[in-house]
Coordinates of C-alpha atoms in Angstrom, one line a residue:
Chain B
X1 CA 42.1 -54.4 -217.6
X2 CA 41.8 -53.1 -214.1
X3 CA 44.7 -54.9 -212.5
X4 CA 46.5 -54.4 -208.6
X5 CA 49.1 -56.6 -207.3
X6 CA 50.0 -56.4 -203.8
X7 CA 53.7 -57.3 -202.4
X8 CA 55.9 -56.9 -199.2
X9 CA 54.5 -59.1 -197.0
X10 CA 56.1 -62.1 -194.8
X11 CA 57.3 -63.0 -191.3
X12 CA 58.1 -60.4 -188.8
X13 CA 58.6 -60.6 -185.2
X14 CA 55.8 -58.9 -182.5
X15 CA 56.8 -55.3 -182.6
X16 CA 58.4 -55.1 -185.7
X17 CA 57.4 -53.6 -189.1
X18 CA 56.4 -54.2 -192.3
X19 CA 55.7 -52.2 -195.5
X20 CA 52.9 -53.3 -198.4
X21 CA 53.2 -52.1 -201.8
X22 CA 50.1 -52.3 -204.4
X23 CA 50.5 -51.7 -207.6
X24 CA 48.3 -50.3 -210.2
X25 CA 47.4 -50.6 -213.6
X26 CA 44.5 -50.5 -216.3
X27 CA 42.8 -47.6 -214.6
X28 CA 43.7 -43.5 -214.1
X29 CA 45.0 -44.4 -210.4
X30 CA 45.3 -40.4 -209.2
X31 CA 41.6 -40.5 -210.2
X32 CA 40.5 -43.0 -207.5
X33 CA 40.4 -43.5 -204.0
X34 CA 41.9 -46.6 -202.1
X35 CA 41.6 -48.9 -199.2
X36 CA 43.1 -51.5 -197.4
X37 CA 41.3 -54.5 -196.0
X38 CA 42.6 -57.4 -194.1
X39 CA 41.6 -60.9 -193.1
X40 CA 42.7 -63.0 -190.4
X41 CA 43.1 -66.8 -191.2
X42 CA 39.3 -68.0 -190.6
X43 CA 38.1 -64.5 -189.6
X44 CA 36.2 -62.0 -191.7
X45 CA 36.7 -59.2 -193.4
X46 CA 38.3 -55.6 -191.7
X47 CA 38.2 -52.3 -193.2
X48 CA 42.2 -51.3 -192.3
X49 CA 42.6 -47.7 -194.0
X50 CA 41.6 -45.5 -196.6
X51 CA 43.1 -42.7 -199.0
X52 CA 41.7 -40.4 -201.0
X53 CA 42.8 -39.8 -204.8
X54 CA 45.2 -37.1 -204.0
X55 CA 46.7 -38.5 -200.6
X56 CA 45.4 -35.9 -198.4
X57 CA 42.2 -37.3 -196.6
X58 CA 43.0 -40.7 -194.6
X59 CA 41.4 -42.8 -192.5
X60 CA 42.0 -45.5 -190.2
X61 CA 40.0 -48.5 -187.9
X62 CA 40.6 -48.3 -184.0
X63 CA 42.7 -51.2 -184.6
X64 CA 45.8 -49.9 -186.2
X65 CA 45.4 -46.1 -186.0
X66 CA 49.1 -44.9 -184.1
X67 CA 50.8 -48.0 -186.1
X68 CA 50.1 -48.2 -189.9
X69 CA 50.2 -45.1 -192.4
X70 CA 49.1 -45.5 -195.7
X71 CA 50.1 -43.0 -198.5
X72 CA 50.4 -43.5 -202.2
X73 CA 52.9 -42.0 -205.3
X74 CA 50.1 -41.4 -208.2
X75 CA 53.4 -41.0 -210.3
X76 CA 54.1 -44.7 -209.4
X77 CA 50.4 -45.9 -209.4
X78 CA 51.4 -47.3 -206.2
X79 CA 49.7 -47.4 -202.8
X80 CA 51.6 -48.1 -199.4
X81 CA 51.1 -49.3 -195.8
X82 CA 53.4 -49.0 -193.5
X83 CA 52.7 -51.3 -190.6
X84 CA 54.8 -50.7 -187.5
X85 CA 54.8 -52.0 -183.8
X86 CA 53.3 -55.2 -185.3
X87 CA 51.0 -57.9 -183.3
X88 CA 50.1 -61.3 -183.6
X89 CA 46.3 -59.5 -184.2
X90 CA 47.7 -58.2 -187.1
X91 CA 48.3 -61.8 -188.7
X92 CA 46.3 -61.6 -191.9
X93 CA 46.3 -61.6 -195.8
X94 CA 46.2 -57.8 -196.5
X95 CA 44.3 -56.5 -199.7
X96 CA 44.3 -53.3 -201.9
X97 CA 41.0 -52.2 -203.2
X98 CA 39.9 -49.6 -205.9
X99 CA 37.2 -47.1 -204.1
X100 CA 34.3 -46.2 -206.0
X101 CA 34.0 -42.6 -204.1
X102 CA 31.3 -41.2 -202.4
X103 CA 30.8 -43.4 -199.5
X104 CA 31.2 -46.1 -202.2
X105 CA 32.7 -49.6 -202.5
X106 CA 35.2 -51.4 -203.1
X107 CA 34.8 -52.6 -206.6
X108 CA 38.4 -53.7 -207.8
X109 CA 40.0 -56.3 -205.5
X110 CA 44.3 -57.7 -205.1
X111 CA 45.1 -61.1 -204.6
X112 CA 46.4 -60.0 -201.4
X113 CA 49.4 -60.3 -199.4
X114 CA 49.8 -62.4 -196.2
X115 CA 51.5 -61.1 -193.4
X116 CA 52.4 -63.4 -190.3
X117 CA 53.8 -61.8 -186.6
X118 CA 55.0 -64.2 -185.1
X119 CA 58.5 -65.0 -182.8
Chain L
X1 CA 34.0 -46.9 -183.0
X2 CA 30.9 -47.8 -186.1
X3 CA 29.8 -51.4 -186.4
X4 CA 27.3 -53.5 -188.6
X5 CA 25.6 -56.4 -186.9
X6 CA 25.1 -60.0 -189.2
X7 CA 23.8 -63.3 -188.1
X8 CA 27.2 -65.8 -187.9
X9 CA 25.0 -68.0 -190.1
X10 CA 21.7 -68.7 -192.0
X11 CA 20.6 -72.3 -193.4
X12 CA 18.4 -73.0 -196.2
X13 CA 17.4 -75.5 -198.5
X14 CA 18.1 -75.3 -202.3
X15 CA 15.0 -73.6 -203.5
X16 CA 13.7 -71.8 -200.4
X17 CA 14.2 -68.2 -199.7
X18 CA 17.4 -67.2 -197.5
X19 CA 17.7 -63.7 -195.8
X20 CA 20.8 -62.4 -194.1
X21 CA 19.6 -59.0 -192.3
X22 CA 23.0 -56.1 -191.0
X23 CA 22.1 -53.4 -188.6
X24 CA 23.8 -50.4 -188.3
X25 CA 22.7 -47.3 -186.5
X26 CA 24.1 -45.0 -189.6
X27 CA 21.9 -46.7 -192.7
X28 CA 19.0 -44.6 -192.4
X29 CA 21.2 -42.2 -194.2
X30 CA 24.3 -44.6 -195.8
X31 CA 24.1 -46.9 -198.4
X32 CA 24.9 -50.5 -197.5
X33 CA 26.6 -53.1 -199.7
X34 CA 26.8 -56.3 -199.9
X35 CA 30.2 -59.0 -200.9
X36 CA 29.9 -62.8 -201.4
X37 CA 32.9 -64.6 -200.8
X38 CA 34.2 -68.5 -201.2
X39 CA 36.8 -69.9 -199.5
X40 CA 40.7 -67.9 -200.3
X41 CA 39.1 -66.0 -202.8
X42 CA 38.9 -62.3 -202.7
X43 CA 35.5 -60.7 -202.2
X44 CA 32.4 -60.0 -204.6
X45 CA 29.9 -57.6 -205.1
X46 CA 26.5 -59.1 -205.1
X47 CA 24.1 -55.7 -204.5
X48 CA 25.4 -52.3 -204.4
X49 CA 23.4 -48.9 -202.7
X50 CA 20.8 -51.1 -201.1
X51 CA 18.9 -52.4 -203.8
X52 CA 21.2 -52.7 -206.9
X53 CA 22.6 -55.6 -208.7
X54 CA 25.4 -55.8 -210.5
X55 CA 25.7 -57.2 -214.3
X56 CA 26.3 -60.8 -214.0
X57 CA 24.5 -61.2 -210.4
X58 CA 21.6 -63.5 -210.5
X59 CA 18.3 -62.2 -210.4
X60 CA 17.4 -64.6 -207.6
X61 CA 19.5 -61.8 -205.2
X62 CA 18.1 -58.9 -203.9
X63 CA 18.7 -56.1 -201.5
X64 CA 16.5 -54.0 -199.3
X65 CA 16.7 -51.0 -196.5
X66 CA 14.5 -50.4 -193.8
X67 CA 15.3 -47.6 -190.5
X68 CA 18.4 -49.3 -189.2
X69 CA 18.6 -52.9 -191.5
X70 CA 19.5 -53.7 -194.8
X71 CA 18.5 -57.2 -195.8
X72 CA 20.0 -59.3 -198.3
X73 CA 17.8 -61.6 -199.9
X74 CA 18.8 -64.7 -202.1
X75 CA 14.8 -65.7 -203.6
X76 CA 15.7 -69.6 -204.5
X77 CA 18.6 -70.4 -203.1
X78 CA 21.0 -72.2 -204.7
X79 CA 24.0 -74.8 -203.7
X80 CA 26.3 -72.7 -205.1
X81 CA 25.1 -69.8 -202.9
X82 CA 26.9 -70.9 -200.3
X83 CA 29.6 -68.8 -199.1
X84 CA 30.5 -65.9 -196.4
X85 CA 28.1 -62.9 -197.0
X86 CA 29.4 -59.2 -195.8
X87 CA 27.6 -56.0 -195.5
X88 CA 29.4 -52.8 -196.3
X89 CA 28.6 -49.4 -195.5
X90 CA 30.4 -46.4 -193.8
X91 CA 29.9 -44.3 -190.4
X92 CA 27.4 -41.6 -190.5
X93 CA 30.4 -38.8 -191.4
X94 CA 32.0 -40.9 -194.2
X95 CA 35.1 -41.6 -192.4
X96 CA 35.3 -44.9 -191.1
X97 CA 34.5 -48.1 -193.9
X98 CA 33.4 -51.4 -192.2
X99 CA 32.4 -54.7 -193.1
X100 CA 29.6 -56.3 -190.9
X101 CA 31.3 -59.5 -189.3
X102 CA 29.7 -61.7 -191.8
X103 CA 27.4 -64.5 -192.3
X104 CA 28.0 -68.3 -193.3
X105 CA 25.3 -68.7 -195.8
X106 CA 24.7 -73.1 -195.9
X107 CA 22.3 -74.4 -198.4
X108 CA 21.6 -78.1 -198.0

């Protein structure tokens, strides 16, 4: 069973940072390339970054590129996001997602983690 | 930066037809996708590269693609349709994912 558990997130001041963990399981993880999405309390969803399976290709939205880094340990079947010079903006419950490739989708989803900036 | 264009909401009866429609200048030539979610939960995949439905999807959902729109179309809508829809797709290089900004599907 295709599982992914997200953890690290909590309450950090504006300008502070933050680092997400997802963890892996039930699938080849090295074979598969990964996102993060957020969502804002009330608000929709936001494509935040992508990986590819070996960590070499990223990608980021407008809204976090300079700030966040996302990287993975395929050893550890873990994926990363490291979230610095946080804003109240970036309020928002944070998921991990299994890529399908090729311009795909997301077809495996976390729970998610929720991340609050706020003094 | 690349972004996909939704209604903020579509209302239907139970029964009738509801379409939810996402522009994006890049879908000529990218596949778009498209997520149902309910309140807290985290998102699913109703139709997949335009057209495709996923095992356990309804029948009653459909998905089409036209120039610049896909369309998502829900043929008898039901009560327990309702939800946020999102479009998927990527920019015209493959680089940047985004999610259309999502409609509020109401059936009463």
């Amino acid at each position: 069973e295709v599982q992914l558990v997200e953890s690290g997130g909590g309450l950090v001041q504006p300008g502070g940072a933050l680092r997400l963990s997802c963890a892996a399981s039930g699938f080849t993880f090295s074979g598969y390339e990964m996102n993060w999405v957020r969502q804002a309390p009330g608000k929709g969803l936001e494509w935040v970054s992508y990986i590819s399976s070996n960590g070499y290709t990223t990608y980021y939205a407008d809204s976090v590129r300079g700030r966040f880094t996302i990287s993975r340990d395929n050893a550890k079947n873990s994926l990363f996001l490291q979230m610095n010079s946080l804003r109240a903006e970036d309020t928002a419950v944070y998921y991990c997602a299994r890529d399908t490739g090729n311009d795909g989708y997301n077809d495996y989803w976390g729970q998610g983690t929720l991340v609050t900036v706020s003094s | 930066s690349y972004e996909l264009t939704q209604p903020p909401s579509v209302s239907v009866s139970p029964g009738q037809m509801a379409r939810i429609t996402c522009s994006g200048d890049a879908l000529p030539k990218k596949y778009a996708y498209w997520y149902q979610q309910n309140s807290g939960q985290a998102p699913v995949l109703v139709i997949y590269e335009d057209t495709k439905r996923p095992s356990g999807i309804p029948e009653r959902f459909s998905g089409s693609s036209s120039g610049t729109m896909a369309t998502l179309t829900i043929s008898g809508a039901q009560v327990e349709d309702e939800g946020d829809y999102y479009c998927y797709s990527t920019d015209s290089n493959g680089n940047q994912r985004v999610f259309g900004g999502g409609t509020k599907l109401i059936v009463l």
